[in-house]
């Protein structure tokens, strides 16, 4: 499909550019939708900067970004429009002739040849992705990969705007360049939700004699599940001494990858407590100076074989491809770090609380859960009670 799209648009690039390659050819309502979306990204970035300046660098205020990608930028007119709204806009397109034309027309902006399924940007760095009619040729079985990639590139709260052809049923139609698809708004919105987005608003334009057109504005939640929600079978196993061996091997791998960037690497969770039944998943706590500075650690951990799964303010979670190892990355000195270690040490030293925690897990794991996060949330009450006893025993509050 990707090669077909590239060839088809390359063959008709001059014609396409002449007809659609300027903002003069844009419908006024489209200009308004994209402009409003762009202004919201700029305002969010300005607000985050102001809050960070007021709170000081050590306050850990959630950051935002005015970096945006025009994904499928074509001749570049929308990239230039985004830049005119105060955003740091970059165009990426599959068609080299479009990229060449955009570079010549807008020499102050960056344009690159690239695929929507593998954007050449670091994870979690973008404030927005514009996909304005650039997904219309994606088949229903390929569009999810592009949506997941947008989620990877966006930071928490990042914005996505998708323009597309709308119809009452999902169907292929004969587009002028090559076959394209009409999507019901609700059905494409469901795909976005599955990819981890929250739908903010939808727009539709239906004019007699023209194809129905629509747009969906969406954003990542502050909690981003890379790849969307997952339903996994949860099973408790009796304690296995091999868990400690595996944890030690992964601690070494993390230390090798990060060096002094990792302030602390500790085995936590149920598999770190001898005698406690657990899901056979190794949990490791990794602390760094600044979790939001992903360039300091994320690429190195990905290079070491881990995959990003959770991104939220102040916390990242990566896992092994086999999903049997979870890395929890927190700022050094964060209260969550103390709680993880205090809870682990309490279970290691107190048989009664260890038995209580195991019985609670056995009760909860028998229930049906949409994903592991719901199961973890259900343990909050007993975890809180055990932590309170641990603090009392330590003489703290």
mmCIF file of C-alpha atoms in Angstrom, residues 11-228:
data_model
loop_
_atom_site.group_PDB
_atom_site.id
_atom_site.type_symbol
_atom_site.label_atom_id
_atom_site.label_comp_id
_atom_site.label_asym_id
_atom_site.label_seq_id
_atom_site.Cartn_x
_atom_site.Cartn_y
_atom_site.Cartn_z
ATOM 1 C CA UNK A 11 2.980 10.495 -10.958
ATOM 2 C CA UNK A 12 0.432 13.258 -10.358
ATOM 3 C CA UNK A 13 2.368 15.541 -8.014
ATOM 4 C CA UNK A 14 2.380 18.555 -10.344
ATOM 5 C CA UNK A 15 -1.367 18.285 -10.982
ATOM 6 C CA UNK A 16 -2.131 17.795 -7.290
ATOM 7 C CA UNK A 17 0.035 20.749 -6.268
ATOM 8 C CA UNK A 18 -1.601 23.038 -8.831
ATOM 9 C CA UNK A 19 -5.082 22.168 -7.571
ATOM 10 C CA UNK A 20 -4.572 21.824 -3.810
ATOM 11 C CA UNK A 21 -1.105 23.144 -2.981
ATOM 12 C CA UNK A 22 -2.087 26.507 -1.494
ATOM 13 C CA UNK A 23 -4.298 27.746 1.307
ATOM 14 C CA UNK A 24 -6.416 29.537 -1.318
ATOM 15 C CA UNK A 25 -7.842 26.127 -2.214
ATOM 16 C CA UNK A 26 -8.842 25.361 1.393
ATOM 17 C CA UNK A 27 -12.476 25.478 2.483
ATOM 18 C CA UNK A 28 -13.007 28.237 5.105
ATOM 19 C CA UNK A 29 -14.405 25.778 7.652
ATOM 20 C CA UNK A 30 -11.290 23.595 7.328
ATOM 21 C CA UNK A 31 -9.075 26.606 7.919
ATOM 22 C CA UNK A 32 -11.110 27.440 11.030
ATOM 23 C CA UNK A 33 -10.994 23.892 12.422
ATOM 24 C CA UNK A 34 -7.230 23.537 11.964
ATOM 25 C CA UNK A 35 -6.566 27.095 13.146
ATOM 26 C CA UNK A 36 -8.549 26.622 16.346
ATOM 27 C CA UNK A 37 -6.758 23.334 16.995
ATOM 28 C CA UNK A 38 -3.344 24.937 16.436
ATOM 29 C CA UNK A 39 -4.152 27.886 18.699
ATOM 30 C CA UNK A 40 -5.103 25.501 21.512
ATOM 31 C CA UNK A 41 -1.706 23.785 21.271
ATOM 32 C CA UNK A 42 0.102 27.125 21.405
ATOM 33 C CA UNK A 43 -1.989 28.238 24.390
ATOM 34 C CA UNK A 44 -1.341 24.971 26.250
ATOM 35 C CA UNK A 45 2.386 25.346 25.705
ATOM 36 C CA UNK A 46 2.347 28.977 26.866
ATOM 37 C CA UNK A 47 0.378 28.034 29.981
ATOM 38 C CA UNK A 48 2.762 25.215 30.849
ATOM 39 C CA UNK A 49 5.765 27.505 30.416
ATOM 40 C CA UNK A 50 4.212 30.150 32.643
ATOM 41 C CA UNK A 51 3.319 27.600 35.321
ATOM 42 C CA UNK A 52 6.813 26.126 35.223
ATOM 43 C CA UNK A 53 8.461 29.533 35.495
ATOM 44 C CA UNK A 54 6.261 30.472 38.454
ATOM 45 C CA UNK A 55 6.798 27.179 40.294
ATOM 46 C CA UNK A 56 10.526 26.942 39.681
ATOM 47 C CA UNK A 57 12.599 24.211 38.002
ATOM 48 C CA UNK A 58 12.367 21.775 40.919
ATOM 49 C CA UNK A 59 8.562 21.765 41.131
ATOM 50 C CA UNK A 60 8.004 19.085 38.487
ATOM 51 C CA UNK A 61 5.248 20.961 36.623
ATOM 52 C CA UNK A 62 3.999 18.930 33.665
ATOM 53 C CA UNK A 63 5.500 20.201 30.414
ATOM 54 C CA UNK A 64 3.850 20.808 27.051
ATOM 55 C CA UNK A 65 5.232 21.369 23.575
ATOM 56 C CA UNK A 66 4.481 23.528 20.543
ATOM 57 C CA UNK A 67 6.367 21.063 18.313
ATOM 58 C CA UNK A 68 3.929 19.627 15.781
ATOM 59 C CA UNK A 69 4.155 17.316 12.793
ATOM 60 C CA UNK A 70 2.059 17.694 9.679
ATOM 61 C CA UNK A 71 1.836 13.966 8.947
ATOM 62 C CA UNK A 72 1.318 13.609 5.207
ATOM 63 C CA UNK A 73 2.226 17.222 4.485
ATOM 64 C CA UNK A 74 1.983 17.038 0.689
ATOM 65 C CA UNK A 75 3.123 20.312 -0.942
ATOM 66 C CA UNK A 76 3.521 21.881 2.516
ATOM 67 C CA UNK A 77 0.766 24.489 2.717
ATOM 68 C CA UNK A 78 -0.688 23.178 5.974
ATOM 69 C CA UNK A 79 2.771 22.997 7.569
ATOM 70 C CA UNK A 80 3.273 26.673 6.733
ATOM 71 C CA UNK A 81 -0.177 27.472 8.096
ATOM 72 C CA UNK A 82 0.657 25.783 11.421
ATOM 73 C CA UNK A 83 3.903 27.744 11.605
ATOM 74 C CA UNK A 84 1.960 30.962 11.015
ATOM 75 C CA UNK A 85 -0.033 30.189 14.196
ATOM 76 C CA UNK A 86 3.139 30.229 16.295
ATOM 77 C CA UNK A 87 3.873 26.499 16.296
ATOM 78 C CA UNK A 88 7.178 24.790 15.563
ATOM 79 C CA UNK A 89 5.854 22.865 12.575
ATOM 80 C CA UNK A 90 7.554 20.140 10.565
ATOM 81 C CA UNK A 91 6.205 18.357 7.500
ATOM 82 C CA UNK A 92 6.643 14.645 6.789
ATOM 83 C CA UNK A 93 5.428 13.011 3.586
ATOM 84 C CA UNK A 94 5.855 9.757 1.737
ATOM 85 C CA UNK A 95 6.271 11.418 -1.682
ATOM 86 C CA UNK A 96 9.767 12.826 -2.403
ATOM 87 C CA UNK A 97 8.511 15.254 -5.070
ATOM 88 C CA UNK A 98 6.101 16.797 -2.566
ATOM 89 C CA UNK A 99 8.923 17.197 -0.063
ATOM 90 C CA UNK A 100 11.174 18.796 -2.691
ATOM 91 C CA UNK A 101 8.437 21.264 -3.633
ATOM 92 C CA UNK A 102 7.700 22.120 0.006
ATOM 93 C CA UNK A 103 11.387 22.745 0.757
ATOM 94 C CA UNK A 104 11.617 25.118 -2.213
ATOM 95 C CA UNK A 105 8.387 26.943 -1.387
ATOM 96 C CA UNK A 106 8.957 27.209 2.371
ATOM 97 C CA UNK A 107 12.746 27.269 2.887
ATOM 98 C CA UNK A 108 12.452 28.268 6.536
ATOM 99 C CA UNK A 109 10.567 25.091 7.476
ATOM 100 C CA UNK A 110 11.682 21.488 7.766
ATOM 101 C CA UNK A 111 10.280 18.792 5.490
ATOM 102 C CA UNK A 112 11.341 15.143 5.416
ATOM 103 C CA UNK A 113 10.423 12.011 3.515
ATOM 104 C CA UNK A 114 8.930 9.523 5.933
ATOM 105 C CA UNK A 115 6.141 7.098 6.724
ATOM 106 C CA UNK A 116 3.244 7.797 9.058
ATOM 107 C CA UNK A 117 3.858 4.423 10.710
ATOM 108 C CA UNK A 118 7.405 5.387 11.733
ATOM 109 C CA UNK A 119 7.672 9.136 12.257
ATOM 110 C CA UNK A 120 11.305 10.266 12.561
ATOM 111 C CA UNK A 121 10.788 11.963 15.930
ATOM 112 C CA UNK A 122 11.663 10.877 19.491
ATOM 113 C CA UNK A 123 8.894 9.372 21.610
ATOM 114 C CA UNK A 124 6.739 11.743 23.627
ATOM 115 C CA UNK A 125 8.118 14.976 22.176
ATOM 116 C CA UNK A 126 5.250 16.405 20.122
ATOM 117 C CA UNK A 127 2.465 18.720 21.185
ATOM 118 C CA UNK A 128 0.391 17.875 18.128
ATOM 119 C CA UNK A 129 0.011 15.749 15.004
ATOM 120 C CA UNK A 130 -2.078 16.926 12.064
ATOM 121 C CA UNK A 131 -3.238 14.089 9.789
ATOM 122 C CA UNK A 132 -5.318 16.091 7.328
ATOM 123 C CA UNK A 133 -6.680 13.640 4.745
ATOM 124 C CA UNK A 134 -3.406 11.723 4.928
ATOM 125 C CA UNK A 135 -5.017 8.513 6.232
ATOM 126 C CA UNK A 136 -7.660 8.225 3.520
ATOM 127 C CA UNK A 137 -5.801 5.497 1.613
ATOM 128 C CA UNK A 138 -5.038 3.374 4.675
ATOM 129 C CA UNK A 139 -7.014 0.166 4.663
ATOM 130 C CA UNK A 140 -9.018 -0.610 7.824
ATOM 131 C CA UNK A 141 -6.400 -3.260 8.719
ATOM 132 C CA UNK A 142 -3.470 -0.815 8.446
ATOM 133 C CA UNK A 143 -4.756 2.450 9.914
ATOM 134 C CA UNK A 144 -4.262 1.356 13.544
ATOM 135 C CA UNK A 145 -0.471 1.210 13.108
ATOM 136 C CA UNK A 146 -0.408 4.878 12.107
ATOM 137 C CA UNK A 147 -2.638 5.893 15.016
ATOM 138 C CA UNK A 148 -0.418 4.043 17.480
ATOM 139 C CA UNK A 149 2.631 5.768 16.000
ATOM 140 C CA UNK A 150 0.991 9.171 16.495
ATOM 141 C CA UNK A 151 0.438 8.221 20.124
ATOM 142 C CA UNK A 152 4.079 7.233 20.503
ATOM 143 C CA UNK A 153 5.298 10.561 19.171
ATOM 144 C CA UNK A 154 2.921 12.749 21.194
ATOM 145 C CA UNK A 155 3.531 13.751 24.794
ATOM 146 C CA UNK A 156 0.861 13.363 27.526
ATOM 147 C CA UNK A 157 -2.089 15.586 26.645
ATOM 148 C CA UNK A 158 -0.805 15.912 23.069
ATOM 149 C CA UNK A 159 -3.353 16.771 20.369
ATOM 150 C CA UNK A 160 -4.283 14.891 17.200
ATOM 151 C CA UNK A 161 -6.488 16.231 14.403
ATOM 152 C CA UNK A 162 -7.623 13.860 11.656
ATOM 153 C CA UNK A 163 -9.419 14.986 8.495
ATOM 154 C CA UNK A 164 -11.146 12.309 6.414
ATOM 155 C CA UNK A 165 -13.994 11.425 4.086
ATOM 156 C CA UNK A 166 -17.149 10.516 5.988
ATOM 157 C CA UNK A 167 -19.918 8.073 5.172
ATOM 158 C CA UNK A 168 -22.679 6.027 6.812
ATOM 159 C CA UNK A 169 -20.650 2.813 6.459
ATOM 160 C CA UNK A 170 -16.955 2.024 6.202
ATOM 161 C CA UNK A 171 -16.364 1.500 2.492
ATOM 162 C CA UNK A 172 -13.798 1.862 -0.264
ATOM 163 C CA UNK A 173 -14.475 4.321 -3.075
ATOM 164 C CA UNK A 174 -12.769 5.343 -6.317
ATOM 165 C CA UNK A 175 -10.579 8.330 -5.436
ATOM 166 C CA UNK A 176 -8.948 10.304 -8.283
ATOM 167 C CA UNK A 177 -5.458 9.066 -7.374
ATOM 168 C CA UNK A 178 -6.080 5.549 -6.012
ATOM 169 C CA UNK A 179 -8.742 3.819 -3.871
ATOM 170 C CA UNK A 180 -9.643 5.555 -0.611
ATOM 171 C CA UNK A 181 -12.042 4.948 2.288
ATOM 172 C CA UNK A 182 -15.056 6.616 3.810
ATOM 173 C CA UNK A 183 -15.381 6.227 7.588
ATOM 174 C CA UNK A 184 -18.381 6.721 9.847
ATOM 175 C CA UNK A 185 -17.313 9.260 12.458
ATOM 176 C CA UNK A 186 -18.174 6.940 15.350
ATOM 177 C CA UNK A 187 -16.195 4.066 13.887
ATOM 178 C CA UNK A 188 -13.008 6.074 13.350
ATOM 179 C CA UNK A 189 -13.453 7.628 16.803
ATOM 180 C CA UNK A 190 -13.530 4.104 18.246
ATOM 181 C CA UNK A 191 -10.244 3.299 16.518
ATOM 182 C CA UNK A 192 -8.722 6.407 18.092
ATOM 183 C CA UNK A 193 -9.982 5.393 21.521
ATOM 184 C CA UNK A 194 -8.490 1.931 21.113
ATOM 185 C CA UNK A 195 -5.152 3.564 20.219
ATOM 186 C CA UNK A 196 -5.186 5.446 23.541
ATOM 187 C CA UNK A 197 -6.780 8.756 22.550
ATOM 188 C CA UNK A 198 -9.676 10.673 24.085
ATOM 189 C CA UNK A 199 -12.006 12.175 21.482
ATOM 190 C CA UNK A 200 -12.471 15.900 22.151
ATOM 191 C CA UNK A 201 -14.873 16.892 19.381
ATOM 192 C CA UNK A 202 -16.009 15.934 15.903
ATOM 193 C CA UNK A 203 -16.937 17.980 12.837
ATOM 194 C CA UNK A 204 -18.823 17.058 9.676
ATOM 195 C CA UNK A 205 -19.457 18.962 6.447
ATOM 196 C CA UNK A 206 -22.090 17.651 4.065
ATOM 197 C CA UNK A 207 -22.665 19.659 0.902
ATOM 198 C CA UNK A 208 -24.913 18.566 -1.961
ATOM 199 C CA UNK A 209 -22.882 17.285 -4.868
ATOM 200 C CA UNK A 210 -19.677 16.881 -2.831
ATOM 201 C CA UNK A 211 -18.183 14.068 -0.787
ATOM 202 C CA UNK A 212 -19.054 14.295 2.901
ATOM 203 C CA UNK A 213 -16.041 15.337 4.924
ATOM 204 C CA UNK A 214 -15.299 15.159 8.630
ATOM 205 C CA UNK A 215 -12.670 15.792 11.264
ATOM 206 C CA UNK A 216 -11.954 14.357 14.710
ATOM 207 C CA UNK A 217 -9.994 16.254 17.334
ATOM 208 C CA UNK A 218 -8.491 13.948 19.962
ATOM 209 C CA UNK A 219 -5.807 14.012 22.625
ATOM 210 C CA UNK A 220 -3.767 11.661 24.696
ATOM 211 C CA UNK A 221 -4.800 11.450 28.305
ATOM 212 C CA UNK A 222 -2.313 12.396 30.990
ATOM 213 C CA UNK A 223 -2.060 8.615 31.360
ATOM 214 C CA UNK A 224 -1.012 7.268 27.983
ATOM 215 C CA UNK A 225 -1.144 3.542 27.336
ATOM 216 C CA UNK A 226 1.074 3.049 24.307
ATOM 217 C CA UNK A 227 -0.801 0.592 22.125
ATOM 218 C CA UNK A 228 -4.112 1.137 23.958
#
